[in-house]
Amino acid sequence: MKLFKSGLFFSAISVFESITPLVLLPFLTKYLSVSDYGYLYTIVVIINISTPFLLMGYPTFQSKEYYQSGVEFRKKVLGTYLYSQFYIAGFLGLISIPVYFIIGFFGLEDFQFIWLVLIFATSFLNAIFKSLKNYFRISFNTTVFGLGSFIKVFADIFLAMIFVYYISNSWTSKILASTVTTTFLVIFACLILYKQKSFQLVFNRQIFRNWVKFGFPLIFQRISQMVLNLSDRLLISMFLGTTATGIYTVGYQIGAAMQIFSLAVGQGWSPWFYKKYNSDQYDQKQVNKYIMGITLIAIAIYLLFITFGLKLLPLFVDLNKFQGIQQYVVIIGLSFVFYSIIACYTPFLMVANKTKQVAAITTIASVLNVLLNIAFLKTHGPIVAAYTTLICSVLQLVLILYFVKKELVNNPST
């Protein structure tokens, strides 16, 4: 019952958090130039790529350690992370000047130093916010988790409108608004954790070494996942043009609505699994039954989605303008059914510290995705990208199941 409630809660939060770009879209397209709008999402991509390097797999490490150790050790884990951020902030400050000169060397003379500071600050704060938010998730503190999500969505929308309209009709105003919101939420979360006495602000070298050893491969896993998610549209644009990209992207975005369920499974399942795994009540047969239940629910939602969702498409999309998107919706939606199952099995490898295998699986899938698209996009069109996404999701699931089965054989207690 707790698993069901947490899954439902995280589903609602995932849906709610996705409204920010949709609400801001008409406002930003009105007040930002086309160039500024393009610059904005280029910077957003850079921030999204930078954040995994700063996180270095900490949220997953934190989730794994939370139920494996006592209260005092948990305080040291969180305290070591927070303490290490002072060093990371110093490191970003040291490299900012040489990075700025490198950017200028490559011909981007109009790139201002303050922009680089803004990118570093936003990436740095995003990483801390994700880590603190994860703490409330794994401790099932849904009140603070939900409150933080609500504040972030409303503050992001409100401040973006205020900053863009009153300060500057520029992409920097939007990024600055996000930075201000995240700064407030990081301070807010730290105050709550301090009041709850949830951390000891000390630097434990052994914990830090364990974190780096565990989390370093997950940097490459996150980068590979980004390549897996974005490369198809970039390659379609390169080989087939922007019109084909636009049609495929609309179909992809609608099919990716199934991702709400897969994300909810990941956020609700992993803390439940880690808690169960480290308790005396852990029962592998019970866990298998839950995974089977989640799989059946994912299939049922998918069947409902393609049965009724496709009939409702004309209400949201001009099908004469975006012809053929239905086939992309069906294939992409199915791939996210497999990602829901992947989300259930990945924690098995995390508790066994098999992060290298997880990174390798995602890297193999991303490389295959790029190669198949390069080989067949020109001759067979965008449908190749959809089938490639599906093939890679199946491949990831097969490889994860292989390593999980191997781990269960070698370590029956897992």
Short mmCIF file of C-alpha atoms in Angstrom, two decimals:
data_model
loop_
_atom_site.label_atom_id
_atom_site.label_comp_id
_atom_site.label_asym_id
_atom_site.label_seq_id
_atom_site.Cartn_x
_atom_site.Cartn_y
_atom_site.Cartn_z
CA MET A 1 0.00 0.00 0.00
CA LYS A 2 2.85 2.40 0.84
CA LEU A 3 4.47 1.62 -2.53
CA PHE A 4 1.18 2.37 -4.33
CA LYS A 5 0.65 5.64 -2.43
CA SER A 6 4.21 6.85 -3.04
CA GLY A 7 3.99 5.90 -6.74
CA LEU A 8 0.71 7.82 -7.09
CA PHE A 9 2.18 10.81 -5.26
CA PHE A 10 5.31 10.94 -7.43
CA SER A 11 3.18 10.54 -10.58
CA ALA A 12 1.17 13.62 -9.58
CA ILE A 13 4.36 15.57 -8.83
CA SER A 14 5.92 14.54 -12.17
CA VAL A 15 2.84 15.78 -14.05
CA PHE A 16 2.78 19.02 -12.07
CA GLU A 17 6.50 19.76 -12.59
CA SER A 18 6.13 19.31 -16.35
CA ILE A 19 3.80 22.32 -16.67
CA THR A 20 6.53 24.99 -16.21
CA PRO A 21 7.83 25.00 -19.81
CA LEU A 22 4.27 24.72 -21.17
CA VAL A 23 3.02 27.72 -19.15
CA LEU A 24 6.08 29.83 -20.01
CA LEU A 25 6.13 28.93 -23.71
CA PRO A 26 3.68 31.63 -24.97
CA PHE A 27 5.23 34.28 -22.68
CA LEU A 28 8.85 33.58 -23.62
CA THR A 29 8.15 33.31 -27.35
CA LYS A 30 6.43 36.72 -27.14
CA TYR A 31 9.15 38.62 -25.28
CA LEU A 32 12.34 36.82 -26.37
CA SER A 33 13.80 37.09 -29.84
CA VAL A 34 14.23 33.91 -31.87
CA SER A 35 17.99 34.16 -31.27
CA ASP A 36 17.54 34.59 -27.51
CA TYR A 37 15.11 31.69 -27.37
CA GLY A 38 17.60 29.47 -29.17
CA TYR A 39 20.38 30.66 -26.86
CA LEU A 40 18.21 29.93 -23.81
CA TYR A 41 17.71 26.26 -24.65
CA THR A 42 21.34 25.86 -25.74
CA ILE A 43 22.32 27.06 -22.24
CA VAL A 44 19.70 24.75 -20.68
CA VAL A 45 21.29 21.79 -22.50
CA ILE A 46 24.75 22.86 -21.25
CA ILE A 47 23.41 23.09 -17.67
CA ASN A 48 21.75 19.67 -17.98
CA ILE A 49 25.03 18.16 -19.20
CA SER A 50 27.07 19.88 -16.45
CA THR A 51 24.81 18.85 -13.56
CA PRO A 52 25.62 15.06 -13.66
CA PHE A 53 29.34 15.88 -13.36
CA LEU A 54 28.64 17.86 -10.19
CA LEU A 55 26.19 15.28 -8.80
CA MET A 56 28.60 12.40 -9.51
CA GLY A 57 25.90 9.84 -8.72
CA TYR A 58 25.37 11.17 -5.19
CA PRO A 59 21.55 10.80 -5.08
CA THR A 60 21.83 7.09 -5.95
CA PHE A 61 24.68 6.63 -3.45
CA GLN A 62 22.61 8.43 -0.82
CA SER A 63 19.57 6.24 -1.55
CA LYS A 64 21.61 3.05 -1.26
CA GLU A 65 23.34 4.09 1.97
CA TYR A 66 20.26 5.52 3.68
CA TYR A 67 18.82 2.17 4.75
CA GLN A 68 22.13 0.31 5.02
CA SER A 69 23.40 2.35 7.95
CA GLY A 70 22.30 3.88 11.24
CA VAL A 71 21.07 7.40 11.87
CA GLU A 72 24.49 8.79 12.85
CA PHE A 73 26.12 7.44 9.69
CA ARG A 74 23.32 8.95 7.56
CA LYS A 75 24.08 12.32 9.14
CA LYS A 76 27.73 11.95 8.17
CA VAL A 77 26.86 10.95 4.59
CA LEU A 78 24.73 14.06 4.08
CA GLY A 79 27.17 16.24 6.01
CA THR A 80 30.11 15.05 3.91
CA TYR A 81 28.17 15.86 0.74
CA LEU A 82 27.28 19.39 1.91
CA TYR A 83 30.84 20.01 3.14
CA SER A 84 32.27 18.86 -0.20
CA GLN A 85 30.21 21.53 -1.99
CA PHE A 86 32.50 24.21 -0.57
CA TYR A 87 35.42 22.53 -2.35
CA ILE A 88 33.42 22.15 -5.57
CA ALA A 89 32.39 25.83 -5.47
CA GLY A 90 36.06 26.77 -5.07
CA PHE A 91 37.03 24.49 -7.97
CA LEU A 92 34.40 26.05 -10.26
CA GLY A 93 35.72 29.48 -9.30
CA LEU A 94 39.28 28.47 -10.18
CA ILE A 95 38.44 27.04 -13.59
CA SER A 96 35.99 29.78 -14.62
CA ILE A 97 38.67 32.16 -15.94
CA PRO A 98 40.60 29.57 -18.04
CA VAL A 99 37.29 28.18 -19.37
CA TYR A 100 36.27 31.70 -20.39
CA PHE A 101 39.51 32.19 -22.32
CA ILE A 102 39.08 28.78 -24.00
CA ILE A 103 35.57 29.80 -25.13
CA GLY A 104 37.03 33.03 -26.58
CA PHE A 105 39.78 31.05 -28.33
CA PHE A 106 37.10 29.10 -30.25
CA GLY A 107 35.69 32.31 -31.69
CA LEU A 108 32.83 33.14 -29.30
CA GLU A 109 34.06 36.67 -28.57
CA ASP A 110 30.56 37.89 -27.69
CA PHE A 111 30.30 35.34 -24.87
CA GLN A 112 30.41 37.29 -21.61
CA PHE A 113 32.13 36.14 -18.42
CA ILE A 114 29.00 36.77 -16.36
CA TRP A 115 27.19 34.22 -18.53
CA LEU A 116 29.72 31.57 -17.59
CA VAL A 117 29.31 32.44 -13.89
CA LEU A 118 25.54 32.13 -14.31
CA ILE A 119 25.86 28.71 -15.99
CA PHE A 120 28.24 27.41 -13.30
CA ALA A 121 26.07 28.80 -10.47
CA THR A 122 22.87 27.31 -11.91
CA SER A 123 24.46 23.88 -12.49
CA PHE A 124 25.99 23.92 -8.99
CA LEU A 125 22.72 24.86 -7.28
CA ASN A 126 20.70 22.41 -9.38
CA ALA A 127 22.98 19.58 -8.27
CA ILE A 128 22.58 20.49 -4.58
CA PHE A 129 18.82 20.90 -4.93
CA LYS A 130 18.45 17.48 -6.60
CA SER A 131 20.49 15.86 -3.81
CA LEU A 132 18.53 17.50 -0.97
CA LYS A 133 15.23 16.78 -2.71
CA ASN A 134 16.30 13.15 -3.03
CA TYR A 135 16.87 12.99 0.74
CA PHE A 136 13.24 13.95 1.39
CA ARG A 137 12.14 11.40 -1.22
CA ILE A 138 14.02 8.42 0.23
CA SER A 139 12.97 9.35 3.77
CA PHE A 140 9.35 9.44 2.53
CA ASN A 141 8.98 13.04 3.72
CA THR A 142 6.34 13.72 1.08
CA THR A 143 5.19 16.97 2.71
CA VAL A 144 8.52 18.76 2.25
CA PHE A 145 9.16 17.03 -1.11
CA GLY A 146 5.77 18.15 -2.46
CA LEU A 147 6.07 21.66 -0.98
CA GLY A 148 9.50 22.10 -2.59
CA SER A 149 8.14 21.01 -5.97
CA PHE A 150 5.16 23.38 -5.73
CA ILE A 151 7.34 26.33 -4.71
CA LYS A 152 9.80 25.63 -7.52
CA VAL A 153 7.12 25.47 -10.22
CA PHE A 154 5.27 28.62 -9.11
CA ALA A 155 8.45 30.60 -8.35
CA ASP A 156 10.07 29.59 -11.66
CA ILE A 157 7.02 30.78 -13.60
CA PHE A 158 6.44 33.98 -11.58
CA LEU A 159 10.08 35.11 -11.40
CA ALA A 160 10.74 34.28 -15.06
CA MET A 161 7.86 36.55 -16.09
CA ILE A 162 8.95 39.34 -13.72
CA PHE A 163 12.65 39.18 -14.68
CA VAL A 164 12.08 38.90 -18.44
CA TYR A 165 9.44 41.67 -18.50
CA TYR A 166 11.00 44.17 -16.07
CA ILE A 167 14.75 43.49 -16.09
CA SER A 168 15.66 42.36 -19.60
CA ASN A 169 14.00 40.64 -22.57
CA SER A 170 16.90 38.21 -22.63
CA TRP A 171 17.62 34.53 -21.98
CA THR A 172 19.83 35.58 -19.04
CA SER A 173 16.73 36.83 -17.17
CA LYS A 174 15.08 33.41 -17.45
CA ILE A 175 18.20 31.59 -16.22
CA LEU A 176 18.66 34.15 -13.42
CA ALA A 177 15.06 33.57 -12.31
CA SER A 178 15.70 29.81 -12.07
CA THR A 179 18.93 30.44 -10.14
CA VAL A 180 17.18 32.69 -7.60
CA THR A 181 14.41 30.11 -7.11
CA THR A 182 16.87 27.24 -6.64
CA THR A 183 19.02 29.29 -4.23
CA PHE A 184 15.99 29.95 -2.03
CA LEU A 185 14.95 26.27 -2.10
CA VAL A 186 18.47 25.05 -1.23
CA ILE A 187 18.58 27.40 1.78
CA PHE A 188 15.02 26.37 2.74
CA ALA A 189 15.89 22.64 2.55
CA CYS A 190 19.14 23.10 4.53
CA LEU A 191 17.27 24.95 7.29
CA ILE A 192 14.70 22.15 7.55
CA LEU A 193 17.43 19.49 7.65
CA TYR A 194 19.38 21.51 10.24
CA LYS A 195 16.27 21.87 12.40
CA GLN A 196 15.64 18.12 12.10
CA LYS A 197 19.32 17.48 12.96
CA SER A 198 19.63 15.37 9.81
CA PHE A 199 23.31 16.06 9.08
CA GLN A 200 26.69 16.65 10.70
CA LEU A 201 28.68 19.21 8.73
CA VAL A 202 31.93 17.23 8.73
CA PHE A 203 34.08 15.88 5.92
CA ASN A 204 34.51 12.12 6.19
CA ARG A 205 37.21 10.99 3.74
CA GLN A 206 36.10 7.35 3.71
CA ILE A 207 32.52 8.29 2.87
CA PHE A 208 33.75 10.68 0.18
CA ARG A 209 35.98 7.97 -1.36
CA ASN A 210 33.11 5.46 -1.32
CA TRP A 211 30.81 8.02 -2.93
CA VAL A 212 33.30 8.85 -5.72
CA LYS A 213 34.07 5.18 -6.37
CA PHE A 214 30.37 4.36 -6.55
CA GLY A 215 29.18 7.46 -8.38
CA PHE A 216 31.90 8.18 -10.93
CA PRO A 217 30.64 5.60 -13.49
CA LEU A 218 27.14 7.07 -13.15
CA ILE A 219 28.38 10.32 -14.72
CA PHE A 220 28.91 8.44 -17.97
CA GLN A 221 25.59 6.65 -17.49
CA ARG A 222 23.76 10.00 -17.29
CA ILE A 223 25.63 11.47 -20.26
CA SER A 224 24.93 8.32 -22.31
CA GLN A 225 21.25 8.54 -21.36
CA MET A 226 21.17 12.13 -22.63
CA VAL A 227 22.75 11.01 -25.92
CA LEU A 228 20.15 8.23 -26.09
CA ASN A 229 17.30 10.71 -25.54
CA LEU A 230 18.49 13.51 -27.84
CA SER A 231 20.59 12.03 -30.64
CA ASP A 232 17.65 10.80 -32.75
CA ARG A 233 16.23 14.31 -33.25
CA LEU A 234 19.64 15.81 -33.94
CA LEU A 235 20.38 13.15 -36.56
CA ILE A 236 16.93 13.49 -38.19
CA SER A 237 17.56 17.24 -38.47
CA MET A 238 20.97 16.58 -39.98
CA PHE A 239 19.88 13.94 -42.52
CA LEU A 240 16.21 14.72 -43.24
CA GLY A 241 15.68 18.38 -42.36
CA THR A 242 13.78 20.36 -39.76
CA THR A 243 10.30 19.50 -41.10
CA ALA A 244 10.85 15.78 -40.50
CA THR A 245 12.33 16.62 -37.10
CA GLY A 246 9.27 18.69 -36.16
CA ILE A 247 6.82 15.92 -37.07
CA TYR A 248 8.87 13.25 -35.29
CA THR A 249 9.36 15.44 -32.21
CA VAL A 250 5.60 16.01 -31.80
CA GLY A 251 5.00 12.24 -32.04
CA TYR A 252 7.88 11.56 -29.64
CA GLN A 253 6.63 14.07 -27.06
CA ILE A 254 3.12 12.59 -27.07
CA GLY A 255 4.45 9.02 -26.86
CA ALA A 256 6.80 10.10 -24.08
CA ALA A 257 3.75 10.90 -21.94
CA MET A 258 4.24 7.27 -20.82
CA GLN A 259 7.48 8.53 -19.26
CA ILE A 260 5.41 10.03 -16.44
CA PHE A 261 4.63 6.49 -15.30
CA SER A 262 8.21 5.24 -15.71
CA LEU A 263 9.56 8.24 -13.74
CA ALA A 264 6.98 7.69 -11.01
CA VAL A 265 7.98 4.01 -10.80
CA GLY A 266 11.64 4.99 -10.45
CA GLN A 267 10.98 7.59 -7.76
CA GLY A 268 8.53 5.49 -5.77
CA TRP A 269 10.13 2.06 -6.22
CA SER A 270 13.80 2.70 -5.38
CA PRO A 271 13.38 4.07 -1.81
CA TRP A 272 10.83 1.32 -1.07
CA PHE A 273 13.21 -1.33 -2.44
CA TYR A 274 16.27 -0.03 -0.52
CA LYS A 275 14.28 0.07 2.70
CA LYS A 276 12.87 -3.42 2.15
CA TYR A 277 16.24 -4.85 1.09
CA ASN A 278 17.90 -3.71 4.32
CA SER A 279 15.14 -4.99 6.59
CA ASP A 280 14.48 -8.40 8.06
CA GLN A 281 11.29 -8.66 6.02
CA TYR A 282 12.99 -8.72 2.61
CA ASP A 283 11.36 -11.42 0.46
CA GLN A 284 12.59 -11.87 -3.11
CA LYS A 285 9.37 -13.62 -4.14
CA GLN A 286 7.31 -10.69 -2.86
CA VAL A 287 9.56 -8.23 -4.74
CA ASN A 288 9.14 -10.28 -7.94
CA LYS A 289 5.36 -10.17 -7.52
CA TYR A 290 5.46 -6.39 -7.16
CA ILE A 291 7.59 -6.08 -10.29
CA MET A 292 5.14 -8.29 -12.18
CA GLY A 293 2.30 -6.08 -10.92
CA ILE A 294 4.07 -2.90 -12.06
CA THR A 295 4.75 -4.50 -15.47
CA LEU A 296 1.07 -5.40 -15.91
CA ILE A 297 -0.01 -1.89 -14.86
CA ALA A 298 2.46 -0.34 -17.34
CA ILE A 299 1.08 -2.54 -20.15
CA ALA A 300 -2.53 -1.71 -19.19
CA ILE A 301 -1.81 2.05 -19.14
CA TYR A 302 -0.06 1.77 -22.51
CA LEU A 303 -3.00 -0.09 -24.08
CA LEU A 304 -5.44 2.51 -22.73
CA PHE A 305 -3.08 5.26 -23.90
CA ILE A 306 -2.92 4.07 -27.52
CA THR A 307 -6.60 3.04 -27.63
CA PHE A 308 -8.13 6.29 -26.39
CA GLY A 309 -5.17 8.67 -26.71
CA LEU A 310 -4.89 8.24 -30.48
CA LYS A 311 -8.62 9.00 -30.87
CA LEU A 312 -8.15 12.25 -28.92
CA LEU A 313 -5.11 13.37 -30.92
CA PRO A 314 -7.11 15.56 -33.36
CA LEU A 315 -8.22 17.69 -30.39
CA PHE A 316 -4.61 18.66 -29.63
CA VAL A 317 -2.71 18.35 -32.92
CA ASP A 318 -3.49 19.25 -36.52
CA LEU A 319 -3.02 15.82 -38.10
CA ASN A 320 -3.02 17.30 -41.59
CA LYS A 321 -0.03 19.42 -40.63
CA PHE A 322 1.71 16.70 -38.60
CA GLN A 323 0.94 13.66 -40.71
CA GLY A 324 1.93 10.20 -39.54
CA ILE A 325 2.69 11.03 -35.91
CA GLN A 326 0.45 8.17 -34.69
CA GLN A 327 3.08 5.55 -35.59
CA TYR A 328 5.71 7.39 -33.55
CA VAL A 329 3.33 7.70 -30.58
CA VAL A 330 2.70 3.93 -30.55
CA ILE A 331 6.38 2.92 -30.81
CA ILE A 332 7.81 5.53 -28.41
CA GLY A 333 5.07 4.82 -25.86
CA LEU A 334 5.95 1.12 -25.92
CA SER A 335 9.64 1.87 -25.33
CA PHE A 336 8.70 3.64 -22.08
CA VAL A 337 6.87 0.51 -20.92
CA PHE A 338 10.27 -1.21 -21.01
CA TYR A 339 11.87 1.73 -19.19
CA SER A 340 9.30 1.27 -16.38
CA ILE A 341 10.51 -2.32 -15.95
CA ILE A 342 14.15 -1.18 -16.13
CA ALA A 343 13.44 1.23 -13.25
CA CYS A 344 12.40 -1.75 -11.10
CA TYR A 345 15.51 -3.85 -11.75
CA THR A 346 18.23 -1.17 -11.69
CA PRO A 347 18.27 -0.89 -7.84
CA PHE A 348 19.33 -4.58 -7.67
CA LEU A 349 22.60 -3.58 -9.34
CA MET A 350 22.96 -0.42 -7.25
CA VAL A 351 22.86 -2.27 -3.92
CA ALA A 352 25.55 -4.58 -5.31
CA ASN A 353 27.70 -1.54 -6.32
CA LYS A 354 27.52 -2.57 -9.99
CA THR A 355 27.50 1.01 -11.27
CA LYS A 356 30.10 0.23 -13.94
CA GLN A 357 27.74 -2.34 -15.46
CA VAL A 358 24.85 0.15 -15.39
CA ALA A 359 27.02 2.77 -17.12
CA ALA A 360 28.23 0.21 -19.68
CA ILE A 361 24.66 -0.87 -20.51
CA THR A 362 23.53 2.72 -21.17
CA THR A 363 26.67 3.49 -23.18
CA ILE A 364 26.19 0.40 -25.38
CA ALA A 365 22.56 1.38 -25.99
CA SER A 366 23.43 5.01 -26.85
CA VAL A 367 26.20 3.97 -29.27
CA LEU A 368 23.86 1.47 -30.96
CA ASN A 369 21.17 4.16 -31.17
CA VAL A 370 23.51 6.56 -32.98
CA LEU A 371 24.91 3.89 -35.33
CA LEU A 372 21.50 2.54 -36.38
CA ASN A 373 20.19 6.04 -37.03
CA ILE A 374 23.24 6.99 -39.09
CA ALA A 375 22.96 3.75 -41.10
CA PHE A 376 19.22 3.76 -41.89
CA LEU A 377 17.68 7.24 -41.41
CA LYS A 378 18.43 8.47 -44.94
CA THR A 379 16.91 5.45 -46.64
CA HIS A 380 13.97 4.63 -44.37
CA GLY A 381 13.00 7.96 -42.78
CA PRO A 382 12.18 9.03 -39.18
CA ILE A 383 10.43 5.75 -38.38
CA VAL A 384 13.95 4.32 -37.97
CA ALA A 385 14.54 6.65 -34.98
CA ALA A 386 11.36 5.40 -33.30
CA TYR A 387 12.21 1.72 -33.82
CA THR A 388 15.80 2.39 -32.71
CA THR A 389 14.52 3.89 -29.45
CA LEU A 390 12.39 0.78 -28.90
CA ILE A 391 15.25 -1.62 -29.75
CA CYS A 392 17.62 0.18 -27.36
CA SER A 393 15.08 0.08 -24.51
CA VAL A 394 14.65 -3.69 -25.03
CA LEU A 395 18.44 -4.16 -25.19
CA GLN A 396 18.91 -2.25 -21.93
CA LEU A 397 16.28 -4.39 -20.20
CA VAL A 398 17.82 -7.65 -21.48
CA LEU A 399 21.32 -6.64 -20.33
CA ILE A 400 20.09 -5.45 -16.92
CA LEU A 401 18.16 -8.71 -16.43
CA TYR A 402 21.31 -10.64 -17.34
CA PHE A 403 23.41 -8.85 -14.72
CA VAL A 404 20.65 -9.02 -12.10
CA LYS A 405 20.28 -12.78 -12.63
CA LYS A 406 24.06 -13.17 -12.43
CA GLU A 407 24.12 -11.18 -9.17
CA LEU A 408 21.27 -13.25 -7.68
CA VAL A 409 23.14 -16.46 -8.50
CA ASN A 410 26.43 -15.20 -7.04
CA ASN A 411 24.80 -13.51 -4.07
CA PRO A 412 21.43 -15.12 -3.22
CA SER A 413 20.82 -12.56 -0.46
CA THR A 414 20.48 -9.80 -3.09
#
